[in-house]
CSV table of C-alpha atoms and ligand atoms in Angstrom, one decimal:
chain,number,residue,atom,x,y,z
S,179,MET,CA,49.3,188.5,146.6
S,180,ILE,CA,52.3,189.8,148.4
S,181,VAL,CA,52.7,193.3,147.3
S,182,ASN,CA,49.8,193.9,145.0
S,183,SER,CA,48.2,196.5,147.2
S,184,LYS,CA,50.2,199.8,146.7
S,185,ARG,CA,50.9,200.3,150.3
S,186,LEU,CA,51.7,197.5,152.8
S,187,LEU,CA,51.9,198.1,156.5
S,188,LEU,CA,54.4,196.0,158.5
S,189,ASP,CA,54.2,195.6,162.2
S,190,GLY,CA,56.6,197.3,164.7
S,191,ALA,CA,59.5,196.1,167.1
S,192,THR,CA,59.1,192.8,168.8
S,193,GLY,CA,62.3,192.4,170.9
S,194,THR,CA,62.1,195.8,172.6
S,195,GLU,CA,58.2,195.3,172.9
S,196,LEU,CA,58.9,192.2,174.7
S,197,ASN,CA,61.3,193.9,177.2
S,198,ARG,CA,59.0,196.8,177.8
S,199,ARG,CA,56.3,194.3,178.7
S,200,GLY,CA,58.6,192.6,181.2
S,201,VAL,CA,60.3,189.7,179.4
S,202,ASP,CA,63.9,189.2,180.0
S,203,THR,CA,65.8,189.9,176.6
S,204,GLY,CA,69.3,189.8,177.9
S,205,LEU,CA,72.0,188.8,175.4
S,206,PRO,CA,73.0,186.5,173.7
S,207,LEU,CA,69.3,185.2,173.1
S,208,TRP,CA,67.8,188.6,173.3
S,209,SER,CA,64.4,188.3,171.8
S,210,ALA,CA,64.7,184.5,171.7
S,211,ASN,CA,64.4,184.5,175.5
S,212,ALA,CA,60.6,184.8,175.1
S,213,LEU,CA,60.6,181.4,173.3
S,214,THR,CA,62.0,179.5,176.2
S,215,THR,CA,59.1,179.9,178.7
S,216,ASP,CA,55.3,179.7,178.6
S,217,ALA,CA,54.9,183.2,180.1
S,218,GLY,CA,57.3,184.6,177.3
S,219,LEU,CA,55.4,182.8,174.7
S,220,SER,CA,52.2,184.3,176.0
S,221,VAL,CA,53.5,187.8,175.9
S,222,LEU,CA,54.9,187.3,172.4
S,223,ARG,CA,51.3,186.2,171.1
S,224,GLN,CA,49.9,189.2,172.7
S,225,VAL,CA,52.5,191.4,170.9
S,226,HIS,CA,51.6,190.0,167.6
S,227,LEU,CA,48.0,190.3,168.2
S,228,ASP,CA,48.4,194.1,169.4
S,229,TYR,CA,50.2,194.8,165.9
S,230,LEU,CA,47.3,193.0,164.0
S,231,ASN,CA,44.7,195.1,165.9
S,232,ALA,CA,46.7,198.2,165.3
S,233,GLY,CA,46.4,197.4,161.5
S,234,ALA,CA,49.6,195.6,160.4
S,235,ASP,CA,49.2,193.6,157.2
S,236,VAL,CA,52.4,191.8,157.9
S,237,ILE,CA,53.6,190.3,161.1
S,238,THR,CA,57.2,189.3,161.7
S,239,THR,CA,58.2,186.2,163.4
S,240,ASN,CA,60.2,186.5,166.7
S,241,THR,CA,63.3,184.6,164.9
S,242,PHE,CA,65.7,187.4,164.7
S,243,ARG,CA,68.3,185.4,167.0
S,244,THR,CA,67.0,181.8,166.7
S,245,ASN,CA,70.2,180.7,164.8
S,246,ARG,CA,72.5,178.0,165.8
S,247,ARG,CA,75.3,180.4,166.7
S,248,ALA,CA,73.3,182.8,169.1
S,249,LEU,CA,71.7,179.6,170.8
S,250,ALA,CA,75.0,177.6,171.2
S,251,ALA,CA,75.8,178.7,174.5
S,252,LYS,CA,72.6,178.0,176.0
S,253,ASN,CA,71.9,174.7,174.5
S,254,PHE,CA,68.7,175.4,172.8
S,255,SER,CA,67.8,173.9,169.4
S,256,ALA,CA,67.5,176.4,166.6
S,257,LEU,CA,64.7,174.4,164.9
S,258,GLU,CA,62.6,174.0,167.9
S,259,LEU,CA,62.7,177.7,168.8
S,260,THR,CA,62.1,178.8,165.3
S,261,LEU,CA,59.1,176.6,164.9
S,262,ARG,CA,57.7,177.8,168.2
S,263,ALA,CA,58.1,181.3,167.0
S,264,VAL,CA,56.4,180.8,164.0
S,265,ALA,CA,53.6,178.9,165.4
S,266,THR,CA,53.1,181.6,167.9
S,267,ALA,CA,52.9,184.2,165.2
S,268,LYS,CA,50.4,181.9,163.4
S,269,GLU,CA,48.1,181.4,166.4
S,270,ALA,CA,48.0,185.3,166.7
S,271,VAL,CA,46.8,185.4,163.2
S,272,ALA,CA,44.1,182.7,163.8
S,273,GLU,CA,42.8,184.5,166.7
S,274,PHE,CA,42.7,187.8,164.9
S,275,GLY,CA,40.7,186.1,162.1
S,276,ARG,CA,41.8,187.7,159.0
S,277,SER,CA,44.4,186.5,156.7
S,278,THR,CA,47.8,188.2,157.4
S,279,ILE,CA,51.2,187.7,155.7
S,280,VAL,CA,53.7,186.1,158.3
S,281,ALA,CA,57.2,187.1,157.5
S,282,GLY,CA,59.9,184.9,158.7
S,283,SER,CA,62.7,187.2,160.3
S,284,LEU,CA,66.3,186.2,159.7
S,285,SER,CA,69.4,188.6,160.3
S,286,THR,CA,73.0,188.6,160.5
S,287,LEU,CA,74.8,185.5,162.1
S,288,GLU,CA,76.8,187.8,164.2
S,289,ASP,CA,76.1,191.3,165.7
S,290,CYS,CA,74.0,193.2,163.2
S,291,TYR,CA,75.9,196.5,163.9
S,292,ARG,CA,79.3,194.9,163.4
S,293,PRO,CA,80.2,194.1,159.7
S,294,GLU,CA,83.7,193.2,160.7
S,295,LEU,CA,82.3,190.1,162.5
S,296,VAL,CA,80.4,188.5,159.2
S,297,PRO,CA,81.7,184.9,159.1
S,298,PRO,CA,83.5,183.4,156.0
S,299,ALA,CA,81.4,182.4,153.0
S,300,ASP,CA,81.1,178.7,153.9
S,301,ALA,CA,79.8,179.4,157.2
S,302,CYS,CA,77.3,182.0,155.9
S,303,LEU,CA,76.2,179.5,153.4
S,304,ASP,CA,75.8,176.6,155.7
S,305,GLU,CA,74.1,178.6,158.6
S,306,HIS,CA,71.8,180.7,156.4
S,307,SER,CA,70.7,177.5,154.6
S,308,GLU,CA,69.8,175.9,157.9
S,309,ARG,CA,68.0,179.0,159.1
S,310,ILE,CA,66.0,179.4,156.0
S,311,GLU,CA,65.1,175.5,156.0
S,312,HIS,CA,63.7,176.0,159.5
S,313,LEU,CA,61.6,179.0,158.7
S,314,VAL,CA,60.1,177.3,155.5
S,315,GLU,CA,59.3,174.2,157.6
S,316,GLY,CA,57.6,176.6,160.0
S,317,GLY,CA,55.4,177.7,157.0
S,318,VAL,CA,56.1,181.4,156.9
S,319,ASP,CA,54.8,183.3,153.8
S,320,VAL,CA,57.8,185.6,153.2
S,321,LEU,CA,61.4,185.5,154.0
S,322,LEU,CA,62.6,188.7,155.5
S,323,ILE,CA,66.4,189.1,155.5
S,324,GLU,CA,66.8,192.2,157.7
S,325,THR,CA,69.3,194.5,159.5
S,326,MET,CA,72.0,193.3,157.2
S,327,ASN,CA,75.3,195.2,157.5
S,328,CYS,CA,77.2,194.2,154.4
S,329,ILE,CA,76.3,192.9,150.8
S,330,ARG,CA,78.2,189.6,151.1
S,331,GLU,CA,76.2,188.1,153.6
S,332,ALA,CA,73.0,189.5,152.3
S,333,GLU,CA,73.8,188.0,148.9
S,334,VAL,CA,74.5,184.5,150.4
S,335,ALA,CA,71.1,184.6,152.3
S,336,ALA,CA,69.1,185.9,149.4
S,337,ARG,CA,70.4,183.3,146.9
S,338,ILE,CA,69.1,180.6,149.4
S,339,ALA,CA,65.8,182.3,150.1
S,340,VAL,CA,64.8,183.1,146.6
S,341,ALA,CA,65.6,179.4,145.6
S,342,THR,CA,62.8,178.2,148.1
S,343,GLY,CA,60.4,180.1,146.0
S,344,LEU,CA,59.0,182.3,148.7
S,345,PRO,CA,59.0,186.0,148.2
S,346,THR,CA,62.4,187.5,149.6
S,347,TRP,CA,62.7,190.8,150.9
S,348,VAL,CA,66.0,192.2,152.0
S,349,SER,CA,66.8,195.1,154.2
S,350,PHE,CA,70.1,197.0,155.3
S,351,VAL,CA,71.0,199.0,158.2
S,352,CYS,CA,72.9,202.3,157.1
S,353,ASP,CA,75.1,204.9,158.8
S,354,VAL,CA,74.2,208.6,159.1
S,355,ASN,CA,75.6,209.1,155.6
S,356,GLY,CA,73.2,206.5,154.0
S,357,ARG,CA,76.0,204.0,153.4
S,358,ILE,CA,75.6,200.3,154.6
S,359,LEU,CA,77.7,199.9,157.9
S,360,SER,CA,80.2,197.9,155.7
S,361,GLY,CA,80.7,201.2,153.8
S,362,GLU,CA,79.3,200.0,150.6
S,363,SER,CA,76.5,201.6,148.7
S,364,LEU,CA,72.8,200.8,148.6
S,365,THR,CA,73.0,201.3,144.7
S,366,TYR,CA,75.7,198.6,144.5
S,367,ALA,CA,73.6,196.4,146.8
S,368,ALA,CA,70.4,196.8,144.6
S,369,GLU,CA,72.6,196.1,141.5
S,370,ILE,CA,73.6,192.7,142.9
S,371,LEU,CA,70.2,191.7,144.6
S,372,MET,CA,67.6,192.6,142.0
S,373,PRO,CA,68.8,190.2,139.5
S,374,LEU,CA,68.7,187.5,142.0
S,375,GLY,CA,64.9,187.8,142.1
S,376,VAL,CA,64.3,189.4,145.3
S,377,SER,CA,60.8,190.8,145.7
S,378,ALA,CA,61.6,194.1,147.8
S,379,LEU,CA,64.5,196.0,149.3
S,380,GLY,CA,64.9,198.3,152.0
S,381,VAL,CA,66.5,200.0,155.1
S,382,ASN,CA,65.8,199.4,158.8
S,383,CYS,CA,66.9,200.0,162.3
S,384,MET,CA,68.2,203.5,161.8
S,385,PRO,CA,66.8,206.5,163.3
S,386,ALA,CA,63.7,207.6,161.8
S,387,HIS,CA,64.8,210.9,160.6
S,388,THR,CA,67.9,209.4,158.7
S,389,LEU,CA,65.9,207.1,156.4
S,390,ALA,CA,64.8,209.5,153.6
S,391,GLN,CA,68.1,209.8,151.9
S,392,PRO,CA,69.1,206.1,151.8
S,393,LEU,CA,65.4,205.5,150.5
S,394,ARG,CA,65.7,208.0,147.7
S,395,GLU,CA,68.9,206.2,146.6
S,396,LEU,CA,67.2,202.8,146.5
S,397,ARG,CA,64.3,204.3,144.7
S,398,ALA,CA,66.4,205.8,142.1
S,399,VAL,CA,68.2,202.6,141.3
S,400,CYS,CA,65.2,200.4,141.7
S,401,GLY,CA,62.6,202.4,139.6
S,402,GLU,CA,59.1,203.5,140.6
S,403,GLU,CA,57.4,200.3,140.6
S,404,PHE,CA,59.8,198.0,142.6
S,405,PRO,CA,58.8,197.6,146.2
S,406,VAL,CA,61.0,199.5,148.6
S,407,MET,CA,60.7,199.1,152.4
S,408,ALA,CA,61.4,201.1,155.4
S,409,TYR,CA,61.3,200.7,159.1
S,410,GLY,CA,63.3,202.9,161.5
S,411,ASN,CA,64.1,202.8,165.1
S,412,ILE,CA,63.5,204.8,168.3
S,413,GLY,CA,66.2,204.7,171.1
S,414,HIS,CA,69.8,203.3,171.1
S,415,VAL,CA,71.9,200.2,171.3
S,416,ASP,CA,72.9,198.9,174.7
S,417,GLU,CA,75.8,196.4,175.3
S,418,GLU,CA,74.1,194.3,177.8
S,419,GLN,CA,70.4,194.6,177.0
S,420,GLY,CA,70.7,194.9,173.3
S,421,TRP,CA,68.4,198.0,173.2
S,422,VAL,CA,67.4,200.9,175.3
S,423,ASN,CA,63.8,202.2,174.7
S,424,THR,CA,63.3,205.9,174.7
S,425,ASP,CA,60.4,208.1,173.7
S,426,THR,CA,62.6,210.2,171.4
S,427,THR,CA,60.2,209.8,168.6
S,428,ASP,CA,56.6,209.7,169.5
S,429,PRO,CA,54.0,207.9,167.2
S,430,ASN,CA,53.2,211.4,165.6
S,431,GLY,CA,56.8,212.4,164.8
S,432,TYR,CA,57.4,208.9,163.4
S,433,LEU,CA,54.4,209.3,161.0
S,434,GLN,CA,55.7,212.7,159.9
S,435,ASN,CA,59.0,211.1,159.0
S,436,ALA,CA,57.4,208.3,157.4
S,437,ARG,CA,55.3,210.4,155.1
S,438,THR,CA,58.7,211.6,153.4
S,439,TRP,CA,59.8,208.1,152.5
S,440,PRO,CA,59.7,206.9,148.9
S,441,ALA,CA,58.5,203.4,150.1
S,442,GLN,CA,55.6,201.0,149.5
S,443,ILE,CA,56.2,198.8,152.7
S,444,ILE,CA,56.5,200.8,155.8
S,445,GLY,CA,56.7,199.7,159.5
S,446,ALA,CA,58.7,200.5,162.6
S,447,CYS,CA,61.8,198.8,164.2
S,448,CYS,CA,63.5,198.7,167.6
S,449,GLY,CA,61.8,200.9,170.4
S,450,SER,CA,58.4,201.2,168.4
S,451,THR,CA,55.1,200.0,169.9
S,452,PRO,CA,51.7,199.2,168.5
S,453,GLU,CA,50.8,202.9,168.7
S,454,HIS,CA,53.2,203.8,166.0
S,455,ILE,CA,51.8,201.4,163.7
S,456,ARG,CA,48.3,202.6,164.5
S,457,LYS,CA,49.2,206.0,163.5
S,458,LEU,CA,50.9,204.7,160.4
S,459,LYS,CA,47.6,202.9,159.5
S,460,GLN,CA,45.7,206.3,160.0
S,461,GLY,CA,48.0,208.7,158.5
S,462,TRP,CA,50.0,206.7,155.8
S,463,LYS,CA,48.3,203.4,154.8
S,464,ASN,CA,44.7,204.8,154.8
S,465,SER,CA,45.8,207.9,153.2
S,466,GLY,CA,47.5,206.4,150.1
S,467,ALA,CA,46.5,203.1,148.4
R,554,LIG,ZN1,65.8,197.4,164.9
């Protein structure tokens, strides 16, 4: 059921959208701050609902930072915040009233833009096992391993995720030359990950105009039928806030970029809004499958 339709529309940003609506997203918790107050949870639920109303076929749980490592300094329980995030996504789907895929987001254990910080293999195994257990306990439909900056950590997480029996999607962040931030190639990543049984591969959190080249590389190695996924960002990284929203790519400009991507699964990353997804629904999803 997961990728049967030819085109699948993801949602847009959660973290930066929470921030745009007045929720504190200061580091180290970033988007996970929303899970610690009733007001934050209520805004999160509305963000999910707005993406559903915009036409998203998939919504992503607000669990990018609900790992033990990110929460340690603040004494929050990773399990509790993860379950709260998944429950909030499911509440929004229930209110929307149509069956929708809930993708459980997990990312790098350390900063997603700094491959030199990736922990040793045993820590990756231990901590990703725990994260994936939490997401499965919450009842997600898909495991979305996103914004990965090197193959090593992605491979560890993907092995654990595939073993749960849930569809596993893996996405990397690349530099302007289309290399994974670690310097490794997407071709090599696909050669390692496809035999593990992942269900989709892609790239995310890079400026929309830089996605076409790495997507063509992925398409070439994955073949025509294999689901390739793409969601670009709008704005730039900030040391204290995590992200600064800008209007550098308006929803129309984003759609024009997305139309050039050889991908079956498309959404939008940091800085995007429900309006970006609405445009993709009208101009990409409805004009394809
Ligand atoms: Zn992003």
